[in-house]
Short mmCIF file of C-alpha atoms in Angstrom, two decimals:
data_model
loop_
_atom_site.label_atom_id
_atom_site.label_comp_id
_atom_site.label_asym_id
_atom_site.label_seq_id
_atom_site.Cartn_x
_atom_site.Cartn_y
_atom_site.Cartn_z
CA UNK R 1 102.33 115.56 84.40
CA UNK R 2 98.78 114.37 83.68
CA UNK R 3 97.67 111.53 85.58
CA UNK R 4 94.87 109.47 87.15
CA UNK R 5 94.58 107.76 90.57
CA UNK R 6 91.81 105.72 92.51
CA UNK R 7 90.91 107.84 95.98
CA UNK R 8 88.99 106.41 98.84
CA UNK R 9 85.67 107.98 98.09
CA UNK R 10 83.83 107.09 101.44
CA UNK R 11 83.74 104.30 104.10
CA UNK R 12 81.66 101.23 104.09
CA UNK R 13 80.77 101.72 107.72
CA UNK R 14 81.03 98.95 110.04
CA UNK R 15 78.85 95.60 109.70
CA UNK R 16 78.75 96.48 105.81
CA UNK R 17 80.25 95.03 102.69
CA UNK R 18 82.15 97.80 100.91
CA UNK R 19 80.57 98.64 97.36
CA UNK R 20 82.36 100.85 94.23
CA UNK R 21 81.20 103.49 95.36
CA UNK R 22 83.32 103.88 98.23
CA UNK R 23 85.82 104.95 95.94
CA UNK R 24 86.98 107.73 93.02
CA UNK R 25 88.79 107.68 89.95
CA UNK R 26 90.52 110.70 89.32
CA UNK R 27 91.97 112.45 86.75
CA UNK R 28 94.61 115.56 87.65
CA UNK R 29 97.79 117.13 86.65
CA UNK R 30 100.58 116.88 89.22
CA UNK R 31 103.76 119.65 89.12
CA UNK R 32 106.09 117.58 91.74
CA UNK R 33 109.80 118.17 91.17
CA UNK R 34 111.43 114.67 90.60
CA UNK R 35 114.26 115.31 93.47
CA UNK R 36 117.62 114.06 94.65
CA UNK R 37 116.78 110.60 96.04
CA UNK R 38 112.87 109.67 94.52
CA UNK R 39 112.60 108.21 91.10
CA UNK R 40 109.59 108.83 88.08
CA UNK R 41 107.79 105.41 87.64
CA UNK R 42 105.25 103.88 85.85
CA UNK R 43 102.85 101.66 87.37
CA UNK R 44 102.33 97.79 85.80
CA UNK R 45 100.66 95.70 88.29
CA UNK R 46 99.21 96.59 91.66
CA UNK R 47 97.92 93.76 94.23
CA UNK R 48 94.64 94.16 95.46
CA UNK R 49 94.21 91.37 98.66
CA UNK R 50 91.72 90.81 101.67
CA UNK R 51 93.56 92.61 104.00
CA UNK R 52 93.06 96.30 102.57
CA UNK R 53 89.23 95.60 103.72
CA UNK R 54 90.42 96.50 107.25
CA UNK R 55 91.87 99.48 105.84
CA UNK R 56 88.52 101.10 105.00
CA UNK R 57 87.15 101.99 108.21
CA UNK R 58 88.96 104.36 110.23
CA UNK R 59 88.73 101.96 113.48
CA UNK R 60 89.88 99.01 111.58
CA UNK R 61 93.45 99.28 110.27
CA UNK R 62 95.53 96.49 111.40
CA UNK R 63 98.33 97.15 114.46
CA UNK R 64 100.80 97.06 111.29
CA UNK R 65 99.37 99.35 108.51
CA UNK R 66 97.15 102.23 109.31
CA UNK R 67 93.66 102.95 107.67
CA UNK R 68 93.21 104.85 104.15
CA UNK R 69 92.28 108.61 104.67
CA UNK R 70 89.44 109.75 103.01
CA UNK R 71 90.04 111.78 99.57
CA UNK R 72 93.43 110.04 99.48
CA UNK R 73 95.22 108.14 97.05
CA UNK R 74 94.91 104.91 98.26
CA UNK R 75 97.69 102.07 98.08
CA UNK R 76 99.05 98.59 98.27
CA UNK R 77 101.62 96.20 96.53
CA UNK R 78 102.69 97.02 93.17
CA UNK R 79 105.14 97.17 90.86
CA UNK R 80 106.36 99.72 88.38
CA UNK R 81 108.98 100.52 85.84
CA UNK R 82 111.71 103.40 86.69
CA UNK R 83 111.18 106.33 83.68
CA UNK R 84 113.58 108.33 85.16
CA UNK R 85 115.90 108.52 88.10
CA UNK R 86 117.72 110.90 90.51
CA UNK R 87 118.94 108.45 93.11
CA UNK R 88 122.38 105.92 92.13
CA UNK R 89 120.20 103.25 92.90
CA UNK R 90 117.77 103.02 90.04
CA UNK R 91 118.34 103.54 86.77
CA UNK R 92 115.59 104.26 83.63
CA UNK R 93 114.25 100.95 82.61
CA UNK R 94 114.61 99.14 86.44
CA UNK R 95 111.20 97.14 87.52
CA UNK R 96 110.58 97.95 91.22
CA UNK R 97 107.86 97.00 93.89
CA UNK R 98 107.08 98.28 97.14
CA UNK R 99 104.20 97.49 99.94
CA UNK R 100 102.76 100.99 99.53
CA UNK R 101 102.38 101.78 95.82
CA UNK R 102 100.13 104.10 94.96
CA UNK R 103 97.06 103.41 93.11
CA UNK R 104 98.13 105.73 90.15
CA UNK R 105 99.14 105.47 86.66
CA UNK R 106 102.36 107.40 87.49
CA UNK R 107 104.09 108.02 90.31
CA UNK R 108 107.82 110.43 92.16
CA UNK R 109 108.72 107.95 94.99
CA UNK R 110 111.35 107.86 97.51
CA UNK R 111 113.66 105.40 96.65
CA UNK R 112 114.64 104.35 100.18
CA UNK R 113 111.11 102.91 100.08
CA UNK R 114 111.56 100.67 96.49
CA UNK R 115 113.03 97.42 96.16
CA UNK R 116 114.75 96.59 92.64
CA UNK R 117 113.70 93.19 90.82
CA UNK R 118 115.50 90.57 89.28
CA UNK R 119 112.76 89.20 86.31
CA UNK R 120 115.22 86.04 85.75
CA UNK R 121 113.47 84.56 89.34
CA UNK R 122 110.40 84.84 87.49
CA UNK R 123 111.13 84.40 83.90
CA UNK R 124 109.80 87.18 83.24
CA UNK R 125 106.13 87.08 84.88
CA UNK R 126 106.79 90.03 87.06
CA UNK R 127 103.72 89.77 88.65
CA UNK R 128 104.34 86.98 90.29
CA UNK R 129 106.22 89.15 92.35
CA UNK R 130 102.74 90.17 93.82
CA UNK R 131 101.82 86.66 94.32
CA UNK R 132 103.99 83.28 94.45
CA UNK R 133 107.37 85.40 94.53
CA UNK R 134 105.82 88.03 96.51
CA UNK R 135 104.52 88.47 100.08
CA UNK R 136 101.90 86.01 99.28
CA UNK R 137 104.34 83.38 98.88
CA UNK R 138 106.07 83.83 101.41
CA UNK R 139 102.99 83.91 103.70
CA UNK R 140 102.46 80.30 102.07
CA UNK R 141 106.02 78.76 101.95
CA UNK R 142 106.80 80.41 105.94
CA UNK R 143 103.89 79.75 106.97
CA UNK R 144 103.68 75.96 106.53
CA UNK R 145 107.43 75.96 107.50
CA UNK R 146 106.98 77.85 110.64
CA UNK R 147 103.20 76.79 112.19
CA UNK R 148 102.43 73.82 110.39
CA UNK R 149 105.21 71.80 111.89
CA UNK R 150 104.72 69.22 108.90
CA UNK R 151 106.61 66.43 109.37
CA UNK R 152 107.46 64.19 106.38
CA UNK R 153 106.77 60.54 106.23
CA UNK R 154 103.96 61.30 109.28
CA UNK R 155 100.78 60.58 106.84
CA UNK R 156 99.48 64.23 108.16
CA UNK R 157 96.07 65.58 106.16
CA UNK R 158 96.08 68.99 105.71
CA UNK R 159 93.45 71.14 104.93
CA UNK R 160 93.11 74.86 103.02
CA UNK R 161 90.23 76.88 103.22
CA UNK R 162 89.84 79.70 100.93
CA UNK R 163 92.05 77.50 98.78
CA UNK R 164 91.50 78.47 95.35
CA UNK R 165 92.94 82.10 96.26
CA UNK R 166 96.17 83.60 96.12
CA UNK R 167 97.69 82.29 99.86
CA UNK R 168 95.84 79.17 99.38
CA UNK R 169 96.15 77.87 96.19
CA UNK R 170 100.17 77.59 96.82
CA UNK R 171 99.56 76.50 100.52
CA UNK R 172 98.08 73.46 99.64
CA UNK R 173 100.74 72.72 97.21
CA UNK R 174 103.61 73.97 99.40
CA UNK R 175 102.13 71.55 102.38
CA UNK R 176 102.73 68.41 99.70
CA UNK R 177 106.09 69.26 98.67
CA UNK R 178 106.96 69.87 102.76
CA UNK R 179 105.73 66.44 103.44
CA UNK R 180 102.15 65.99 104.23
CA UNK R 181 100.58 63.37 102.75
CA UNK R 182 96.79 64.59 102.06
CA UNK R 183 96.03 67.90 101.09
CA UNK R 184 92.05 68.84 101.12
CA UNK R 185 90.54 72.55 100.13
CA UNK R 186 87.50 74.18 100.81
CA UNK R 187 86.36 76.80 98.02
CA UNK R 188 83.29 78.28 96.68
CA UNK R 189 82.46 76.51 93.42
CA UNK R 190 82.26 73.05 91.65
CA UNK R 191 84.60 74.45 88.99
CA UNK R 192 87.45 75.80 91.87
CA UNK R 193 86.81 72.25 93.26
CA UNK R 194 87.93 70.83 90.10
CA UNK R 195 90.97 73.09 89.41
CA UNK R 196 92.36 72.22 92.33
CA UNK R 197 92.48 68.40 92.00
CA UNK R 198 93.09 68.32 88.79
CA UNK R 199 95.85 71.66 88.09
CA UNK R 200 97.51 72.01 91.64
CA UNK R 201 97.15 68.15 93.16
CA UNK R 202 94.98 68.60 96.02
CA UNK R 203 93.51 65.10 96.86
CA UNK R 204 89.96 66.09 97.11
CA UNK R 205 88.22 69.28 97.44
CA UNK R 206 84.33 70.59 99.35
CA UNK R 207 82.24 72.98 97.75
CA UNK R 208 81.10 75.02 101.33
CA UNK R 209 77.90 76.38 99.91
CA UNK R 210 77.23 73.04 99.43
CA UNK R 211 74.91 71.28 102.35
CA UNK R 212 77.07 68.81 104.24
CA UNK R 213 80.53 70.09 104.84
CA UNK R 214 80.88 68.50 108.05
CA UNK R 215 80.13 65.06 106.63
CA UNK R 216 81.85 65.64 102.96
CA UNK R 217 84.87 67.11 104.50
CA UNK R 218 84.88 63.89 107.04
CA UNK R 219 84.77 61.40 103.94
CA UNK R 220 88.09 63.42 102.89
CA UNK R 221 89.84 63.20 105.73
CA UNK R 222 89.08 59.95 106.94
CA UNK R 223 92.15 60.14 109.51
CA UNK R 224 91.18 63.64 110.90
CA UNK R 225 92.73 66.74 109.91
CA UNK R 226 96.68 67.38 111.67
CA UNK R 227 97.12 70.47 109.76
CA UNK R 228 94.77 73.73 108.71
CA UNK R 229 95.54 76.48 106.95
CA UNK R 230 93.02 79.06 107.85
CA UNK R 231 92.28 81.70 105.61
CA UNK R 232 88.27 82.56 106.34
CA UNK R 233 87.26 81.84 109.48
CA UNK R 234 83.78 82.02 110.66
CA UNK R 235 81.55 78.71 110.47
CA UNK R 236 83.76 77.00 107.53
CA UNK R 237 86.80 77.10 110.21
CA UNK R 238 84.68 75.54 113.67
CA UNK R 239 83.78 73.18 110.97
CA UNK R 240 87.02 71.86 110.36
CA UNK R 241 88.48 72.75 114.23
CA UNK R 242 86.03 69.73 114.83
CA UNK R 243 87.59 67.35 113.42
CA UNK R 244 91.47 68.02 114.24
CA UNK R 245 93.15 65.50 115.90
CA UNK R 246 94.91 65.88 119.06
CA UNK R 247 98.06 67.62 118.93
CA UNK R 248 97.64 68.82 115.77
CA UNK R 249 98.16 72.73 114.56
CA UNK R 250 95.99 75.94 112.90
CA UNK R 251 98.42 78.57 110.76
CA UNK R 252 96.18 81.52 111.23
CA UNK R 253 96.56 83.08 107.93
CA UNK R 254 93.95 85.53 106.96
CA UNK R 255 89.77 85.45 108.09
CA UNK R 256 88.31 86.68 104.97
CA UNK R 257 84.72 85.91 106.23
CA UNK R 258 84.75 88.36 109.00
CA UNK R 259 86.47 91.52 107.55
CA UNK R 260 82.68 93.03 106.80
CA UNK R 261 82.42 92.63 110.47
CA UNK R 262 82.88 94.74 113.36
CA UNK R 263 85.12 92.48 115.42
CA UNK R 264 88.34 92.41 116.68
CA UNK R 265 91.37 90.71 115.09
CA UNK R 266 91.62 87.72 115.35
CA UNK R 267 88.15 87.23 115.69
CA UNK R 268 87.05 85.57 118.87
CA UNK R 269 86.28 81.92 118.85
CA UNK R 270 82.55 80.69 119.39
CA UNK R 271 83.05 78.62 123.25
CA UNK R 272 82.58 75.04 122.00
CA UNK R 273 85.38 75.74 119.21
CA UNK R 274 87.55 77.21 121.86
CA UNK R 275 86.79 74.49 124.58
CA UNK R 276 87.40 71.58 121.91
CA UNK R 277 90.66 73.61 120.90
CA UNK R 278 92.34 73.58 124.50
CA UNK R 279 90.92 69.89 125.07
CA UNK R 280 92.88 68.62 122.30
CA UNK R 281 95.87 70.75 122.48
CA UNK R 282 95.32 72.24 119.50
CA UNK R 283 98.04 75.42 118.59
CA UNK R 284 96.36 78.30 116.89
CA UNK R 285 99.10 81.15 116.52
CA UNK R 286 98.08 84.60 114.42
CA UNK R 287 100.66 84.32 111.91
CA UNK R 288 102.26 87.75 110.27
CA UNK R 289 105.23 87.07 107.24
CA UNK R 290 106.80 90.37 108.36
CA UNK R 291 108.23 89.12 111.36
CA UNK R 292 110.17 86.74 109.36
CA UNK R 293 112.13 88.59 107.32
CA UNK R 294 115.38 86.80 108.17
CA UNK R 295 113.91 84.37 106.16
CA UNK R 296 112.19 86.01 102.83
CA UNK R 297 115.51 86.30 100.47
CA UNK R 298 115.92 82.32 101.24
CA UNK R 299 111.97 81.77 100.85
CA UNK R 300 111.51 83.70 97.33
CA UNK R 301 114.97 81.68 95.96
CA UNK R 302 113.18 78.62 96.88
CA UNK R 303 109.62 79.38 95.96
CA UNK R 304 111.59 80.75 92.55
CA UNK R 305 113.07 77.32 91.92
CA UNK R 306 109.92 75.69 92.59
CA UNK R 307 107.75 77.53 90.21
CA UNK R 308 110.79 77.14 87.35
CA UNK R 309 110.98 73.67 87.75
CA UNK R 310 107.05 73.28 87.18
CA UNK R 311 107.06 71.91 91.59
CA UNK R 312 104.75 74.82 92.15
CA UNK R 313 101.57 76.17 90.02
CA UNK R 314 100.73 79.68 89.85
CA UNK R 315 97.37 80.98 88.95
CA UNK R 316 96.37 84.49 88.54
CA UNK R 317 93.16 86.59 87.69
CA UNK R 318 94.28 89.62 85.89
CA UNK R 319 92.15 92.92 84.83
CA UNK R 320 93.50 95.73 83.21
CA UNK R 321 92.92 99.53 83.39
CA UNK R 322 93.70 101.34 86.65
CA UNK R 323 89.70 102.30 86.19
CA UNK R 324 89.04 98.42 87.32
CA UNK R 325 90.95 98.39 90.46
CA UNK R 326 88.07 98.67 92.79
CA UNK R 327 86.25 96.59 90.47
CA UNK R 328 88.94 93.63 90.99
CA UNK R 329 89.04 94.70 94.78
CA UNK R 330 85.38 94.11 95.19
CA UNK R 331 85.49 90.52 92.91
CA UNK R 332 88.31 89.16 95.07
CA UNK R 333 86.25 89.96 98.32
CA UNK R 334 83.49 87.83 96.91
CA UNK R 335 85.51 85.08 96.25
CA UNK R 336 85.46 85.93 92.32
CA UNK R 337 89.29 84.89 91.64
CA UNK R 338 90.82 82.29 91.11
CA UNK R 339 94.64 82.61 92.63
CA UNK R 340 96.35 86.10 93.34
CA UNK R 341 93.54 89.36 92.05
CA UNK R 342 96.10 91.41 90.18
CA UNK R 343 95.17 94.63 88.08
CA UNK R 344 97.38 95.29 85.09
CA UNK R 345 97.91 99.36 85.23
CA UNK R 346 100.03 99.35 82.04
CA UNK R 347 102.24 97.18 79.57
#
C-alpha cells in the first residue's frame, strides 16, 4: 500500500521558532497485515494546535504526551474513515478520531485506540469534532465551568486572549451564555478585532500590537476584569493580571507566547505579577480537559446543541493536502488562523 506521511525532519532547538524545515514529507510503500483487532483508514482531517510545539524538542514534551522522535511519523488529532475492518467494532464506511492519528494519508490502527462518531451532533461538519465538538471545546465549555466560577446575574467582565483562535474564539462565547456579562478579546489584527464583535458577540476587542493595551483594554473593562481566560501568556497576560479585581479568577489554558522558549511549564510569573496575584487573591490553576473526563460525553451533547441551535459560532481555517500540514502548523503558531487550524487530508 503506497502512501505518504509528514516525519519530524529535525528539532528547532531551544530558544528558536520551529521553521518547515524541521520536517519531511514522505512518500513509501507499507506491507502491514491489516490484523484481528486494527482497522484500514483513511485520513480526512488532522488538528494541528499550539501544544505539539512542546513536542519538538526532546526536553520539552508535556508530563502527559511525550516528544516526537526524530525520522518518525509524527501525530495528533484526526479523524478518518474506516476502509476496511477486522475488529466487531468498526465497520467499512465508520468516521473515527483519535488523539494520536498519524500524519499519513492512510493508516492500520488498533482499534482499542479509535473512538466511533456520530455526524448527526455535527450535522455533518465532522471536523468540528477537532474543534467545537472536540477536545477544544471541551477545553472551552469545562474550562469556564470549572475555573471561571462565572456566576450569572454578577455583571463579571471577562476577558480572552488569543481569542480569535480555536479555544478562544468559543471561550468568549461560552463565558456569555454561562452568565458573564462583558466579554473582551485580545488578538492580533484590526480585522480579528472586528470578527469578533461583530460574528461571535464579544463586547469590544484590543489589537495587542497595537501601542496602549494597558489603557485600551482599561476603557473596555471599565469595572476591572473578574474573569481571564489565558491562552498566551507573556507580557499580554501581566497586562491584564493588572487590572483583575480582587477575588477574581485566571483559567490557565494554553501560553502560546512562550512555547519558542526554554522555560518550564507553566511559565514562571515575572515578581510584581506574582506579588499583585497573591495580594488580591487572585486563583490561577493550570487547567488540563483530560482530567475531566467524567464530564466530556455531557460537555460535547451540550456544546452540540449549542452550535445546532446557532447559541455557539464556529470558525475554522482549513488547508488541504497532507503536503500543507507543517505549512498550517507553522501559520497557526504565528497567529495566522482564525478559529481551530485544521488540514483537510482527503474528501
Amino acid at each position: 500500500m503506497k502512501i505518504k506521511r509528514v516525519v519530524l525532519a529535525s528539532r528547532p532547538g531551544n530558544d528558536r521558532e520551529p521553521v518547515k524545515e524541521n520536517f519531511r514529507l514522505e512518500e513509501l510503500t507499507i506491507s502491514e497485515e491489516l490484523t484481528e483487532g486494527k482497522v484500514l483508514a483513511r485520513t480526512l482531517f488532522l488538528s494541528v494546535d499550539p501544544y505539539l510545539r512542546c513536542r519538538m524538542n526532546e526536553d520539552t514534551g508535556t508530563d502527559y504526551i511525550g516528544p516526537w522522535k526524530i525520522s518518525e511519523v509524527l501525530d495528533s488529532g484526526g479523524i478518518g474513515v474506516v476502509e476496511e475492518s477486522r475488529t466487531s467494532k468498526f465497520a467499512a464506511g465508520d468516521f473515527i478520531t483519535s488523539f494520536n492519528w498519524p500524519w499519513q494519508t492512510k493508516s492500520i490502527l488498533n482499534g482499542e485506540s479509535l473512538i466511533k462518531l456520530d455526524p448527526s451532533l455535527v450535522d455533518g461538519h465532522l471536523s468540528h469534532f477537532l474543534g467545537a465538538v472536540g477536545l477544544t471545546g471541551l477545553t472551552a465549555l469545562i474550562g469556564v465551568k470549572e475555573k471561571g466560577h462565572v456566576i450569572p446575574g454578577a455583571n463579571q467582565t471577562m476577558v480572552v486572549s488569543g481569542a480569535a483562535g480555536a479555544c478562544g474564539s468559543l471561550a468568549g462565547q461560552i463565558g456569555r451564555l454561562l452568565g458573564c456579562s462583558r466579554i473582551v478579546g485580545i488578538c492580533g489584527t484590526e480585522q480579528k478585532c472586528k470578527l469578533l464583535v461583530s460574528d461571535l458577540g464579544f463586547d469590544s476587542a484590543v489589537n495587542y500590537k497595537e501601542r496602549g493595551l494597558a489603557e485600551k483594554l482599561r476603557a473596555c473593562c471599565p469595572n476591572g476584569v473578574d474573569v481571564y481566560f489565558d491562552n498566551v501568556g507573556g507580557e499580554i497576560s501581566d497586562t491584564v493580571v493588572c487590572q483583575m479585581n480582587q477575588n477574581s479568577h485566571i483559567i490557565l489554558c494554553g501560553q502560546i507566547s512562550q512555547y519558542n522558549k526554554d522555560v518550564p511549564y507553566p511559565p514562571p510569573l515575572q515578581a510584581e505579577t506574582a506579588t499583585f496575584l497573591k495580594q488580591n487573591n487572585i486563583t490561577r490553576e493550570r487547567f488540563m480537559v483530560l482530567n475531566y473526563a467524567d464530564q466530556h460525553e455531557s460537555a460535547i451533547v451540550q456544546l452540540s446543541h449549542w452550535i445546532k441551535t446557532g447559541k455557539l459560532k464556529v470558525k475554522e481555517t482549513i488547508l488541504h493536502g497532507l503536503e500543507n500540514t507543517a505549512s498550517a502548523f507553522l501559520s497557526m503558531m504565528a497567529g495566522g488562523n482564525v478559529g481551530k487550524q485544521i488540514v483537510q487530508v482527503s474528501e
